Short mmCIF file of C-alpha atoms in Angstrom, two decimals:
data_model
loop_
_atom_site.label_atom_id
_atom_site.label_comp_id
_atom_site.label_asym_id
_atom_site.label_seq_id
_atom_site.Cartn_x
_atom_site.Cartn_y
_atom_site.Cartn_z
CA MET A 1 0.00 0.00 0.00
CA PRO A 2 1.51 3.40 -0.91
CA PRO A 3 2.38 5.27 2.31
CA ASP A 4 0.45 8.39 1.27
CA ALA A 5 -2.80 6.60 0.42
CA ASP A 6 -5.91 7.90 2.24
CA ARG A 7 -8.76 5.80 3.62
CA ARG A 8 -12.19 6.75 2.26
CA GLU A 9 -15.72 5.49 1.70
CA ASP A 10 -17.96 6.51 -1.18
CA PRO A 11 -21.74 7.13 -0.91
CA ALA A 12 -22.46 3.57 -2.02
CA GLY A 13 -20.43 2.21 0.90
CA LEU A 14 -17.38 1.17 -1.12
CA ARG A 15 -14.34 1.23 1.14
CA TYR A 16 -11.11 2.20 -0.56
CA ARG A 17 -7.91 4.16 -0.28
CA THR A 18 -6.85 6.79 -2.73
CA TYR A 19 -3.54 7.30 -4.46
CA GLY A 20 -3.79 10.15 -6.94
CA MET A 21 -6.74 9.42 -9.24
CA MET A 22 -6.77 5.77 -8.25
CA LYS A 23 -8.92 3.93 -5.69
CA ILE A 24 -7.18 1.03 -3.95
CA VAL A 25 -9.53 -1.72 -2.78
CA SER A 26 -8.95 -4.91 -0.84
CA ALA A 27 -9.12 -8.28 -2.54
CA GLN A 28 -12.37 -8.99 -0.70
CA THR A 29 -13.91 -5.78 -2.01
CA ALA A 30 -12.62 -6.55 -5.52
CA LYS A 31 -14.26 -9.98 -5.40
CA GLU A 32 -17.57 -8.39 -4.39
CA LEU A 33 -17.33 -5.79 -7.16
CA ILE A 34 -16.64 -8.40 -9.82
CA HIS A 35 -19.84 -10.24 -9.00
CA ALA A 36 -22.13 -7.40 -7.91
CA SER A 37 -21.31 -4.43 -10.15
CA PRO A 38 -23.72 -3.81 -13.05
CA GLU A 39 -20.63 -3.54 -15.25
CA ILE A 40 -16.93 -3.78 -14.47
CA ALA A 41 -13.75 -4.35 -16.47
CA VAL A 42 -11.16 -6.58 -14.79
CA LEU A 43 -7.77 -5.84 -16.33
CA ASP A 44 -4.54 -7.74 -15.70
CA VAL A 45 -1.82 -5.19 -16.51
CA ARG A 46 1.01 -7.68 -16.04
CA GLU A 47 2.65 -9.13 -19.15
CA TYR A 48 1.21 -12.07 -21.05
CA GLY A 49 3.48 -14.69 -19.51
CA GLN A 50 2.57 -13.56 -16.02
CA PHE A 51 -1.12 -13.65 -16.96
CA GLY A 52 -0.78 -17.23 -18.22
CA ASP A 53 0.93 -18.33 -15.01
CA GLY A 54 -2.15 -17.37 -13.00
CA HIS A 55 -4.82 -14.65 -13.16
CA LEU A 56 -8.24 -13.70 -11.82
CA LEU A 57 -10.98 -15.80 -13.43
CA PHE A 58 -12.78 -12.98 -15.24
CA ALA A 59 -9.72 -10.85 -16.09
CA SER A 60 -8.69 -9.77 -19.56
CA SER A 61 -5.02 -9.54 -20.38
CA CYS A 62 -4.08 -5.90 -20.99
CA PRO A 63 -0.29 -5.78 -20.52
CA TYR A 64 1.26 -2.47 -19.55
CA SER A 65 3.61 -2.76 -22.54
CA VAL A 66 0.62 -2.34 -24.92
CA LEU A 67 -1.88 -0.77 -22.51
CA GLU A 68 -2.95 2.30 -24.47
CA LYS A 69 -3.29 0.33 -27.71
CA ARG A 70 -5.43 -2.39 -26.14
CA ILE A 71 -7.67 -0.72 -23.62
CA LEU A 72 -9.76 1.39 -26.00
CA ASP A 73 -11.04 -1.78 -27.66
CA LEU A 74 -11.26 -3.81 -24.45
CA VAL A 75 -13.15 -1.08 -22.56
CA PRO A 76 -14.97 1.17 -25.07
CA ASN A 77 -16.76 3.33 -22.47
CA THR A 78 -14.31 5.48 -20.47
CA ALA A 79 -16.85 5.80 -17.62
CA THR A 80 -16.83 2.02 -16.97
CA PRO A 81 -15.28 0.98 -13.63
CA CYS A 82 -11.84 -0.47 -14.42
CA LEU A 83 -10.38 -2.83 -11.81
CA LEU A 84 -6.63 -3.14 -12.43
CA TYR A 85 -4.16 -5.45 -10.77
CA ASP A 86 -0.44 -6.03 -11.13
CA ALA A 87 2.21 -8.27 -9.58
CA GLY A 88 2.36 -6.16 -6.43
CA ASP A 89 5.19 -4.20 -8.07
CA GLY A 90 3.65 -0.77 -8.65
CA VAL A 91 2.88 -1.27 -12.35
CA GLY A 92 -0.81 -0.86 -11.55
CA ARG A 93 -0.16 2.73 -10.44
CA LYS A 94 1.61 3.47 -13.72
CA ALA A 95 -1.24 1.88 -15.65
CA ALA A 96 -3.85 3.87 -13.73
CA ARG A 97 -2.10 7.11 -14.63
CA ARG A 98 -1.85 6.18 -18.31
CA ILE A 99 -5.51 5.28 -18.72
CA ALA A 100 -6.56 8.38 -16.77
CA GLU A 101 -4.70 10.36 -19.43
CA LEU A 102 -6.93 8.64 -22.01
CA GLY A 103 -10.06 9.80 -20.20
CA TYR A 104 -10.98 6.85 -17.97
CA THR A 105 -12.58 8.21 -14.82
CA ASN A 106 -13.37 5.28 -12.54
CA ILE A 107 -10.10 3.46 -11.85
CA LEU A 108 -9.57 0.93 -9.06
CA THR A 109 -6.64 -1.34 -8.24
CA VAL A 110 -6.41 -4.45 -6.10
CA ASP A 111 -4.31 -3.90 -2.98
CA GLY A 112 -1.22 -6.08 -3.35
CA GLY A 113 -2.09 -7.11 -6.90
CA ALA A 114 -2.26 -10.80 -7.80
CA PRO A 115 -0.22 -11.82 -4.70
CA GLY A 116 -2.65 -9.88 -2.51
CA TRP A 117 -5.57 -11.66 -4.17
CA GLN A 118 -4.00 -15.03 -3.33
CA GLU A 119 -3.15 -14.00 0.22
CA ALA A 120 -6.85 -13.23 0.72
CA GLY A 121 -7.62 -16.88 -0.07
CA PHE A 122 -8.83 -16.45 -3.65
CA PRO A 123 -7.44 -18.64 -6.46
CA LEU A 124 -5.53 -17.64 -9.56
CA PHE A 125 -6.25 -19.55 -12.77
CA ALA A 126 -3.43 -20.71 -15.03
CA GLY A 127 -3.79 -20.69 -18.81
CA VAL A 128 -5.81 -18.46 -21.11
CA ASN A 129 -9.48 -18.02 -22.06
CA VAL A 130 -10.42 -19.75 -18.82
CA PRO A 131 -14.10 -18.62 -18.57
CA SER A 132 -14.83 -19.88 -22.10
CA LYS A 133 -13.03 -23.18 -21.52
CA ALA A 134 -14.77 -23.77 -18.19
CA PHE A 135 -18.05 -22.98 -19.92
CA GLY A 136 -17.35 -25.61 -22.58
CA GLU A 137 -16.94 -28.20 -19.84
CA MET A 138 -20.24 -27.06 -18.30
CA VAL A 139 -21.99 -27.46 -21.65
CA GLU A 140 -20.76 -31.04 -22.00
CA ALA A 141 -21.76 -31.88 -18.41
CA ALA A 142 -25.23 -30.37 -18.77
CA ARG A 143 -26.04 -31.43 -22.32
CA HIS A 144 -24.20 -34.77 -22.54
CA THR A 145 -22.73 -33.73 -25.87
CA PRO A 146 -22.16 -36.84 -28.01
CA HIS A 147 -18.56 -37.63 -28.84
CA ILE A 148 -16.37 -40.06 -30.69
CA ASP A 149 -12.83 -41.07 -29.73
CA SER A 150 -9.69 -41.85 -31.72
CA GLU A 151 -10.28 -45.61 -31.84
CA GLU A 152 -13.80 -45.27 -33.23
CA LEU A 153 -12.82 -42.62 -35.76
CA ALA A 154 -9.92 -44.79 -36.97
CA LEU A 155 -12.31 -47.74 -37.28
CA TRP A 156 -14.81 -45.69 -39.29
CA SER A 157 -12.02 -44.67 -41.63
CA LYS A 158 -10.80 -48.25 -42.00
CA GLU A 159 -14.31 -49.47 -42.78
CA GLY A 160 -14.81 -46.74 -45.39
CA LYS A 161 -17.80 -45.25 -43.57
CA ALA A 162 -18.98 -41.94 -45.00
CA PHE A 163 -18.62 -38.94 -42.65
CA LEU A 164 -17.55 -35.31 -42.69
CA LEU A 165 -14.62 -34.50 -40.41
CA VAL A 166 -14.45 -30.77 -39.67
CA ASP A 167 -11.68 -28.72 -38.07
CA THR A 168 -13.62 -26.04 -36.17
CA ARG A 169 -10.63 -23.73 -35.59
CA PRO A 170 -9.47 -20.74 -37.66
CA PRO A 171 -7.63 -21.66 -40.89
CA THR A 172 -4.29 -20.53 -39.42
CA GLU A 173 -4.55 -23.18 -36.69
CA HIS A 174 -5.71 -25.82 -39.19
CA ALA A 175 -2.57 -25.13 -41.23
CA ARG A 176 -0.34 -25.86 -38.22
CA MET A 177 -1.75 -29.30 -37.51
CA THR A 178 -4.99 -31.15 -38.06
CA LEU A 179 -6.53 -34.60 -38.22
CA PRO A 180 -6.08 -36.57 -41.45
CA GLY A 181 -9.04 -35.95 -43.75
CA ALA A 182 -10.36 -32.91 -41.89
CA VAL A 183 -11.70 -29.89 -43.76
CA SER A 184 -11.33 -26.39 -42.38
CA LEU A 185 -14.74 -24.89 -41.51
CA PRO A 186 -14.60 -22.83 -38.32
CA ASN A 187 -17.44 -22.88 -35.80
CA GLY A 188 -20.34 -20.75 -37.00
CA GLU A 189 -19.14 -20.92 -40.59
CA LEU A 190 -20.12 -24.60 -40.88
CA ILE A 191 -23.82 -24.06 -40.23
CA HIS A 192 -23.77 -20.83 -42.26
CA ARG A 193 -22.42 -22.76 -45.28
CA LEU A 194 -24.06 -26.13 -44.63
CA HIS A 195 -26.42 -25.85 -47.61
CA ALA A 196 -23.46 -25.16 -49.92
CA LEU A 197 -21.83 -28.44 -48.86
CA GLY A 198 -24.74 -30.51 -50.22
CA LEU A 199 -24.24 -33.05 -47.43
CA PRO A 200 -26.78 -35.92 -47.28
CA PRO A 201 -28.74 -35.70 -44.00
CA GLU A 202 -27.70 -39.21 -42.94
CA THR A 203 -23.96 -38.41 -43.13
CA PRO A 204 -22.40 -37.99 -39.68
CA ILE A 205 -20.51 -34.78 -38.93
CA ILE A 206 -17.51 -34.98 -36.57
CA LEU A 207 -16.04 -31.75 -35.22
CA HIS A 208 -12.57 -31.38 -33.76
CA CYS A 209 -10.39 -28.61 -32.38
CA ALA A 210 -6.99 -28.71 -30.64
CA GLY A 211 -8.45 -29.69 -27.29
CA ARG A 212 -12.06 -29.68 -26.21
CA THR A 213 -13.93 -26.36 -26.11
CA ARG A 214 -14.48 -25.52 -29.78
CA GLY A 215 -15.32 -29.11 -30.67
CA LEU A 216 -17.89 -29.30 -27.88
CA ILE A 217 -19.44 -25.89 -28.58
CA GLY A 218 -19.49 -26.49 -32.34
CA THR A 219 -21.17 -29.86 -31.93
CA GLN A 220 -23.77 -28.57 -29.50
CA THR A 221 -24.48 -25.60 -31.79
CA LEU A 222 -25.41 -27.89 -34.67
CA ILE A 223 -27.55 -30.05 -32.40
CA ASP A 224 -29.33 -27.06 -30.87
CA ALA A 225 -29.91 -25.60 -34.33
CA GLY A 226 -31.75 -28.75 -35.36
CA VAL A 227 -29.31 -29.96 -38.02
CA GLU A 228 -30.58 -33.32 -39.32
CA ASN A 229 -27.18 -34.99 -39.54
CA PRO A 230 -25.81 -37.02 -36.63
CA VAL A 231 -23.18 -34.80 -34.97
CA PHE A 232 -20.26 -35.77 -32.72
CA ALA A 233 -17.44 -33.95 -30.95
CA PHE A 234 -14.08 -35.60 -31.47
CA GLU A 235 -12.75 -36.29 -28.00
CA ASN A 236 -9.76 -34.14 -26.96
CA GLY A 237 -9.06 -32.84 -30.46
CA THR A 238 -5.66 -33.00 -32.12
CA GLN A 239 -4.06 -33.73 -28.75
CA GLY A 240 -6.33 -36.74 -28.29
CA TRP A 241 -5.34 -38.04 -31.72
CA ALA A 242 -1.62 -37.61 -30.94
CA LEU A 243 -2.04 -39.28 -27.54
CA SER A 244 -3.55 -42.31 -29.28
CA GLY A 245 -0.22 -42.78 -31.07
CA ARG A 246 -1.39 -41.47 -34.43
CA GLU A 247 0.18 -38.84 -36.66
CA LEU A 248 -1.26 -35.39 -37.27
CA LEU A 249 -1.05 -33.64 -40.61
CA ARG A 250 1.06 -30.48 -40.50
CA GLY A 251 1.61 -27.64 -42.93
CA GLN A 252 -1.72 -28.03 -44.69
CA SER A 253 -3.10 -25.27 -46.93
CA PRO A 254 -6.79 -24.91 -46.00
CA ALA A 255 -9.16 -24.90 -48.95
CA PRO A 256 -11.30 -21.75 -49.27
CA MET A 257 -14.64 -21.95 -47.51
CA PRO A 258 -17.55 -22.77 -49.84
CA GLU A 259 -19.01 -19.70 -51.53
CA LEU A 260 -22.71 -19.12 -50.96
CA SER A 261 -25.17 -19.11 -53.84
CA PRO A 262 -28.36 -17.05 -53.38
CA GLY A 263 -30.07 -20.30 -52.38
CA SER A 264 -27.42 -21.13 -49.79
CA LEU A 265 -27.54 -17.62 -48.33
CA ALA A 266 -31.33 -17.89 -48.10
CA ASP A 267 -30.97 -21.24 -46.31
CA SER A 268 -28.59 -19.62 -43.80
CA ALA A 269 -31.05 -16.76 -43.21
CA ARG A 270 -33.93 -19.22 -42.74
CA ARG A 271 -31.93 -21.24 -40.21
CA ALA A 272 -31.04 -18.00 -38.44
CA GLU A 273 -34.67 -16.93 -38.09
CA ASN A 274 -35.64 -20.34 -36.72
CA PHE A 275 -32.73 -20.32 -34.28
CA ILE A 276 -33.49 -16.78 -33.10
CA ALA A 277 -37.15 -17.61 -32.56
CA ARG A 278 -36.44 -20.92 -30.81
CA TYR A 279 -34.08 -19.38 -28.24
CA SER A 280 -35.60 -15.87 -27.99
CA ILE A 281 -32.37 -14.18 -29.03
CA PRO A 282 -32.74 -10.37 -29.06
CA VAL A 283 -32.58 -8.65 -32.44
CA ILE A 284 -31.95 -4.93 -32.88
CA ASP A 285 -31.73 -2.71 -35.94
CA GLY A 286 -29.06 -0.19 -36.92
CA ALA A 287 -30.86 2.69 -35.22
CA GLN A 288 -31.07 0.87 -31.90
CA MET A 289 -27.44 -0.16 -32.24
CA GLU A 290 -26.49 3.52 -32.48
CA GLU A 291 -28.65 4.27 -29.44
CA TRP A 292 -26.75 1.59 -27.53
CA ARG A 293 -23.42 3.08 -28.55
CA ALA A 294 -24.50 6.58 -27.50
CA ASP A 295 -25.71 5.45 -24.06
CA PRO A 296 -23.09 6.69 -21.54
CA SER A 297 -24.45 4.43 -18.80
CA ARG A 298 -23.56 1.16 -20.57
CA SER A 299 -20.65 -0.44 -22.40
CA THR A 300 -21.45 -1.50 -25.95
CA TYR A 301 -19.19 -3.55 -28.20
CA LEU A 302 -19.83 -3.57 -31.95
CA LEU A 303 -18.49 -6.96 -33.09
CA ASP A 304 -18.43 -8.15 -36.70
CA VAL A 305 -18.45 -11.96 -36.53
CA ARG A 306 -17.96 -12.67 -40.25
CA SER A 307 -14.76 -13.99 -41.82
CA ARG A 308 -11.66 -11.83 -42.08
CA ARG A 309 -12.05 -11.50 -45.84
CA GLU A 310 -15.64 -10.32 -45.56
CA TYR A 311 -14.74 -7.82 -42.87
CA ASP A 312 -11.83 -6.40 -44.87
CA GLU A 313 -14.01 -6.01 -47.95
CA GLY A 314 -16.41 -3.76 -46.06
CA HIS A 315 -17.53 -3.27 -42.48
CA ARG A 316 -19.41 -0.83 -40.29
CA ALA A 317 -17.27 2.05 -38.98
CA GLY A 318 -16.36 1.46 -35.34
CA SER A 319 -16.87 -2.29 -35.51
CA ILE A 320 -14.18 -4.77 -34.48
CA HIS A 321 -13.54 -8.03 -36.27
CA ALA A 322 -14.35 -10.86 -33.84
CA PRO A 323 -14.80 -14.08 -35.85
CA VAL A 324 -17.63 -16.24 -34.60
CA VAL A 325 -15.34 -19.19 -33.86
CA GLN A 326 -13.15 -17.14 -31.50
CA ILE A 327 -15.54 -14.71 -29.82
CA VAL A 328 -17.09 -17.61 -27.90
CA GLN A 329 -13.84 -19.54 -27.39
CA ALA A 330 -11.80 -16.48 -26.32
CA THR A 331 -14.34 -13.86 -25.26
CA ASP A 332 -11.95 -12.20 -22.80
CA GLU A 333 -9.65 -11.22 -25.67
CA TRP A 334 -12.33 -8.90 -27.09
CA VAL A 335 -14.60 -8.07 -24.16
CA ALA A 336 -13.21 -6.99 -20.80
CA VAL A 337 -16.44 -5.63 -19.31
CA ARG A 338 -18.58 -8.10 -17.42
CA ARG A 339 -22.31 -7.98 -18.36
CA ALA A 340 -21.68 -5.57 -21.24
CA ARG A 341 -23.84 -5.16 -24.34
CA LEU A 342 -22.57 -6.97 -27.42
CA ALA A 343 -24.03 -5.95 -30.78
CA LEU A 344 -23.18 -8.73 -33.25
CA ILE A 345 -22.99 -7.94 -36.97
CA ASP A 346 -23.47 -10.54 -39.73
CA ASP A 347 -25.08 -10.84 -43.18
CA SER A 348 -27.60 -13.70 -42.93
CA GLY A 349 -27.74 -13.53 -39.13
CA MET A 350 -26.77 -17.18 -38.63
CA ARG A 351 -23.26 -16.59 -37.35
CA ALA A 352 -24.36 -13.70 -35.14
CA ALA A 353 -27.27 -15.75 -33.76
CA THR A 354 -25.10 -18.69 -32.74
CA ALA A 355 -22.53 -16.35 -31.16
CA ALA A 356 -25.26 -14.46 -29.26
CA TYR A 357 -26.76 -17.76 -28.09
CA TRP A 358 -23.57 -18.75 -26.31
CA LEU A 359 -22.45 -15.28 -25.24
CA ARG A 360 -25.70 -14.72 -23.42
CA GLN A 361 -25.06 -17.92 -21.48
CA LEU A 362 -21.58 -16.60 -20.72
CA GLY A 363 -23.18 -13.63 -18.97
CA PHE A 364 -23.28 -10.92 -21.66
CA ASP A 365 -26.21 -8.90 -23.04
CA ALA A 366 -25.71 -10.03 -26.64
CA ALA A 367 -28.02 -9.23 -29.57
CA VAL A 368 -28.07 -9.76 -33.33
CA VAL A 369 -27.95 -6.54 -35.38
CA ARG A 370 -30.17 -6.66 -38.44
CA GLY A 371 -29.35 -4.44 -41.43
CA ALA A 372 -26.00 -3.16 -40.13
CA LEU A 373 -24.29 -4.00 -43.44
CA GLU A 374 -26.66 -2.02 -45.63
CA GLY A 375 -24.70 0.93 -46.98
CA GLY A 376 -22.04 3.18 -45.50
CA LEU A 377 -19.37 0.47 -45.20
CA ILE A 378 -15.65 1.12 -45.06
CA SER A 379 -12.69 -1.12 -45.84
CA LYS A 380 -10.14 0.64 -43.59
CA GLU A 381 -10.14 3.00 -40.66
CA ASP A 382 -7.56 4.77 -38.54
CA ALA A 383 -6.42 3.18 -35.32
CA ALA A 384 -8.26 4.46 -32.25
CA PHE A 385 -4.97 5.25 -30.49
CA ARG A 386 -2.03 6.82 -32.28
CA PRO A 387 1.08 7.37 -30.16
CA ALA A 388 3.41 10.23 -30.94
CA ASP A 389 6.05 9.51 -33.58
CA LEU A 390 9.62 9.10 -32.39
CA PRO A 391 12.55 10.68 -34.22
CA THR A 392 14.50 7.97 -36.03
CA ILE A 393 18.11 6.95 -36.37
CA THR A 394 19.36 4.72 -39.16
CA ALA A 395 21.30 1.53 -38.66
CA GLU A 396 24.10 2.99 -40.79
CA GLU A 397 24.47 5.91 -38.39
CA ILE A 398 24.75 3.58 -35.40
CA VAL A 399 27.27 1.31 -37.14
CA ARG A 400 29.41 4.34 -38.08
CA GLN A 401 29.29 5.67 -34.51
CA GLU A 402 29.91 2.33 -32.80
CA GLY A 403 31.11 2.86 -29.25
CA GLN A 404 30.26 6.56 -29.24
CA GLY A 405 27.48 6.73 -26.68
CA ILE A 406 24.68 4.89 -28.51
CA THR A 407 22.83 2.15 -26.63
CA ILE A 408 20.38 -0.15 -28.41
CA VAL A 409 17.32 -1.24 -26.43
CA ASP A 410 15.53 -4.21 -28.03
CA LEU A 411 11.81 -4.01 -27.28
CA ARG A 412 10.80 -7.06 -29.31
CA THR A 413 9.64 -10.27 -27.66
CA SER A 414 12.02 -12.15 -25.43
CA ALA A 415 11.88 -15.08 -27.87
CA ALA A 416 12.91 -12.83 -30.77
CA TYR A 417 15.76 -11.35 -28.73
CA ARG A 418 17.04 -14.80 -27.82
CA THR A 419 17.03 -15.81 -31.49
CA ALA A 420 18.93 -12.79 -32.82
CA HIS A 421 19.63 -9.22 -31.70
CA PRO A 422 22.24 -6.53 -32.36
CA THR A 423 25.42 -7.38 -30.50
CA GLY A 424 25.42 -5.67 -27.13
CA ALA A 425 21.76 -4.64 -27.28
CA LEU A 426 19.82 -4.64 -24.01
CA TRP A 427 16.48 -6.43 -23.87
CA GLY A 428 13.79 -4.27 -22.37
CA ILE A 429 10.09 -4.54 -21.66
CA ARG A 430 8.06 -1.47 -20.77
CA PRO A 431 7.11 -2.23 -17.14
CA ARG A 432 10.77 -2.91 -16.28
CA LEU A 433 12.63 -0.29 -18.29
CA ASP A 434 13.69 1.38 -15.06
CA ARG A 435 15.81 -1.72 -14.29
CA LEU A 436 18.01 -1.36 -17.38
CA PRO A 437 21.64 -0.23 -16.89
CA LEU A 438 21.23 2.80 -19.14
CA PRO A 439 23.46 5.89 -19.18
CA LYS A 440 22.04 9.22 -18.03
CA THR A 441 22.87 10.89 -21.35
CA GLY A 442 23.53 9.92 -24.95
CA ILE A 443 21.36 8.21 -27.54
CA ALA A 444 19.15 5.20 -26.84
CA ALA A 445 18.03 3.58 -30.09
CA LEU A 446 14.81 1.62 -29.64
CA LEU A 447 14.43 -1.53 -31.74
CA ALA A 448 10.80 -2.58 -32.17
CA ASP A 449 8.56 -4.41 -34.62
CA ASP A 450 5.82 -1.87 -33.91
CA PRO A 451 6.91 1.79 -33.83
CA GLY A 452 3.81 2.61 -31.77
CA LEU A 453 4.96 0.34 -28.95
CA ALA A 454 8.39 1.96 -29.07
CA SER A 455 6.70 5.34 -28.58
CA LEU A 456 4.88 4.05 -25.50
CA ALA A 457 8.13 2.72 -24.06
CA ALA A 458 9.86 6.01 -24.86
CA GLN A 459 7.27 7.85 -22.76
CA ASP A 460 8.32 5.84 -19.70
CA LEU A 461 12.04 6.06 -20.48
CA SER A 462 11.93 9.83 -20.89
CA GLU A 463 10.31 10.16 -17.46
CA HIS A 464 12.83 7.78 -15.88
CA ILE A 465 15.96 9.26 -17.53
CA PRO A 466 15.12 12.74 -18.86
CA GLY A 467 18.61 13.23 -20.30
CA LEU A 468 18.40 10.38 -22.80
CA ASN A 469 18.02 11.18 -26.49
CA LEU A 470 15.49 8.55 -27.59
CA ARG A 471 15.33 7.43 -31.21
CA LEU A 472 13.57 4.69 -33.16
CA LEU A 473 15.93 2.36 -35.05
CA ASP A 474 14.58 2.84 -38.56
CA GLY A 475 13.81 -0.45 -40.33
CA GLY A 476 14.37 -2.64 -37.29
CA LEU A 477 16.57 -5.72 -37.19
CA GLU A 478 16.45 -6.28 -40.93
CA ALA A 479 17.87 -2.82 -41.59
CA TRP A 480 20.53 -3.42 -38.94
CA ILE A 481 21.69 -6.61 -40.67
CA GLN A 482 21.67 -4.97 -44.10
CA ALA A 483 23.83 -2.15 -42.74
CA GLY A 484 26.43 -4.70 -41.62
CA GLY A 485 25.59 -4.53 -37.95
CA LYS A 486 26.75 -7.47 -35.85
CA VAL A 487 24.13 -9.90 -34.55
CA GLU A 488 24.22 -12.42 -31.72
CA ALA A 489 21.91 -14.97 -30.12
CA SER A 490 21.42 -15.66 -26.42
CA ALA A 491 19.55 -18.86 -25.56
CA ASP A 492 19.34 -18.01 -21.85
CA MET A 493 18.96 -14.22 -21.97
CA PRO A 494 16.60 -12.90 -20.89
CA SER A 495 16.21 -15.59 -18.26
CA SER A 496 12.95 -17.50 -17.90
CA ALA A 497 12.17 -15.40 -14.82
CA ASP A 498 12.69 -12.16 -16.73
CA ALA A 499 10.87 -13.24 -19.92
CA ILE A 500 7.51 -12.15 -18.51
CA ASP A 501 6.03 -11.75 -21.98
CA PHE A 502 6.40 -15.45 -22.81
CA LEU A 503 3.46 -17.77 -22.11
CA ALA A 504 5.19 -20.91 -20.86
CA PHE A 505 1.94 -22.63 -19.89
CA LEU A 506 2.26 -26.00 -21.66
CA HIS A 507 3.53 -24.22 -24.76
CA ASP A 508 4.89 -27.35 -26.43
CA ARG A 509 1.74 -29.49 -26.22
CA HIS A 510 1.21 -29.23 -30.00
CA ASN A 511 4.81 -30.12 -30.85
CA GLY A 512 4.99 -33.75 -29.83
CA ASN A 513 5.26 -33.38 -26.04
CA LEU A 514 2.59 -35.90 -25.06
CA GLU A 515 3.01 -35.36 -21.34
CA SER A 516 2.34 -31.66 -21.87
CA ALA A 517 -0.81 -32.56 -23.81
CA ARG A 518 -1.96 -34.86 -21.00
CA ARG A 519 -1.47 -32.14 -18.42
CA TYR A 520 -3.33 -29.62 -20.56
CA LEU A 521 -6.36 -31.88 -20.99
CA ALA A 522 -6.37 -32.65 -17.27
CA TRP A 523 -6.26 -28.90 -16.59
CA GLU A 524 -9.14 -28.23 -18.98
CA THR A 525 -11.40 -30.98 -17.64
CA GLY A 526 -10.66 -29.91 -14.06
CA LEU A 527 -11.58 -26.25 -14.44
CA ILE A 528 -15.14 -26.48 -13.12
CA GLN A 529 -13.92 -27.86 -9.80
CA GLN A 530 -11.89 -24.67 -9.25
CA LEU A 531 -14.92 -22.37 -9.44
CA ASP A 532 -16.81 -21.29 -6.36
CA ALA A 533 -20.59 -20.82 -6.18
CA ARG A 534 -20.43 -17.14 -7.12
CA ASP A 535 -18.19 -17.91 -10.10
CA LEU A 536 -20.64 -20.54 -11.33
CA ALA A 537 -23.55 -18.12 -10.93
CA GLU A 538 -21.96 -15.86 -13.56
CA PHE A 539 -22.87 -18.46 -16.20
CA HIS A 540 -26.47 -19.16 -17.22
CA LEU A 541 -26.34 -22.85 -18.08
CA ALA A 542 -27.72 -24.36 -14.90
CA ALA A 543 -28.52 -27.98 -15.81
CA GLY A 544 -25.78 -30.41 -14.86
CA ILE A 545 -23.47 -27.85 -13.26
CA GLU A 546 -24.50 -28.32 -9.66
CA ASN A 547 -22.83 -31.73 -9.50
CA HIS A 548 -19.45 -30.12 -10.16
CA ALA A 549 -19.56 -27.25 -7.72
#
């Protein structure tokens, strides 16, 4: 607790301490706010590796190194209460000041950060996308989602039985590794394009992902939508196939998704209307969507759930691309505000309807927007946050002035630094720049893949060492090499403890480490047991859950 923090209580009875513009609350108060506030954003401002090691259940990762670039999308309403926490290292205070400069007015931090949360007796959750993954396990427990395992699938293949094997993940993941014979049709896209496939109704459909969640949700979506075909989730995905001793296909080039004829698009729209009516999914028009966005009392996200190609060809200004397959699987990567409004944009309505169906069960006020793609579309728009440009220095200038007071600070990922960096360059990450052994004067050349992130880091460095002349290394590492600059690798630098940007959580489970895959699947299937009664109450799929509490 900062020594100059003051104890206070607001009119609603919230006990807190103040430090500048920031309210500091106890872990117990934070827990209450997460569950009781009409809306609240829970933001983990530690780096991604720290987040993966263990975080609050309903937190979104918003690392300090990219804070200003991420928060405007994660928390679109600057009046929303933002609950920040750090590693107990003071980064939360820095983050609070930065977002206050962007106009956020209701900023709270957890006393003691993540360690303080644990000391209060509350758990941290390892991994990523935990709420969505726990929800997938709840769906299977409540709905008894049918599945098929590796042995049965191999037998079907051997017998020549007709079936459609679908990889429900994005095409980029399908390209990395997939089951033999699988076609790439991400969740939501399959039912949208089902008519175009011309699949006989008696042909079984088997859906797989890398683990469990997307296969389970995709299967249950088809069942709940009334698809005539028998549908099965493939048990434990690509990891289950590898654990059975069978080979995955790697380096595949996914075929384009089937194009929709007018008849296929009409079939998708018909299915959407039936689905919306069956499950009473709210539908709004463009005018109501704009009313939502203009309402200062609520947080509204405008999410376009179509494919990347469709979005790039034309989308509604202010909308964010959130493909249907991922917005359910990884909701926390797009939406940081609990119980927020989600306005989902689509063409036929089918993809938006299936996303809204699950997102409402995840605790969000989701609705399908009808007519949002009629006129006034754009193909590009400026970034919401544009950091100030840094003056540049060329690699040739640095090479010519070698040893004359120029220090290179490499702001790229720790993995990239380990692979190759300019000889003698320091590795730095924004929350720990004050730990670097930098001179008080001279030139510091910042090496970054994203000049915007270098500008954010420069803001902190200029406050820490006002005498430094900060420059952006023009052209990055490639320009350095072309200029004849020396390069070195460092397998152990930064150390594992310092590489706080690297998500070590079972990172090699897709690369042949079967023990890592086993531990991941055990983690995923054990998530529900880690939730307390208030956590479980945040979800709205009651049947079958009570046996796991």
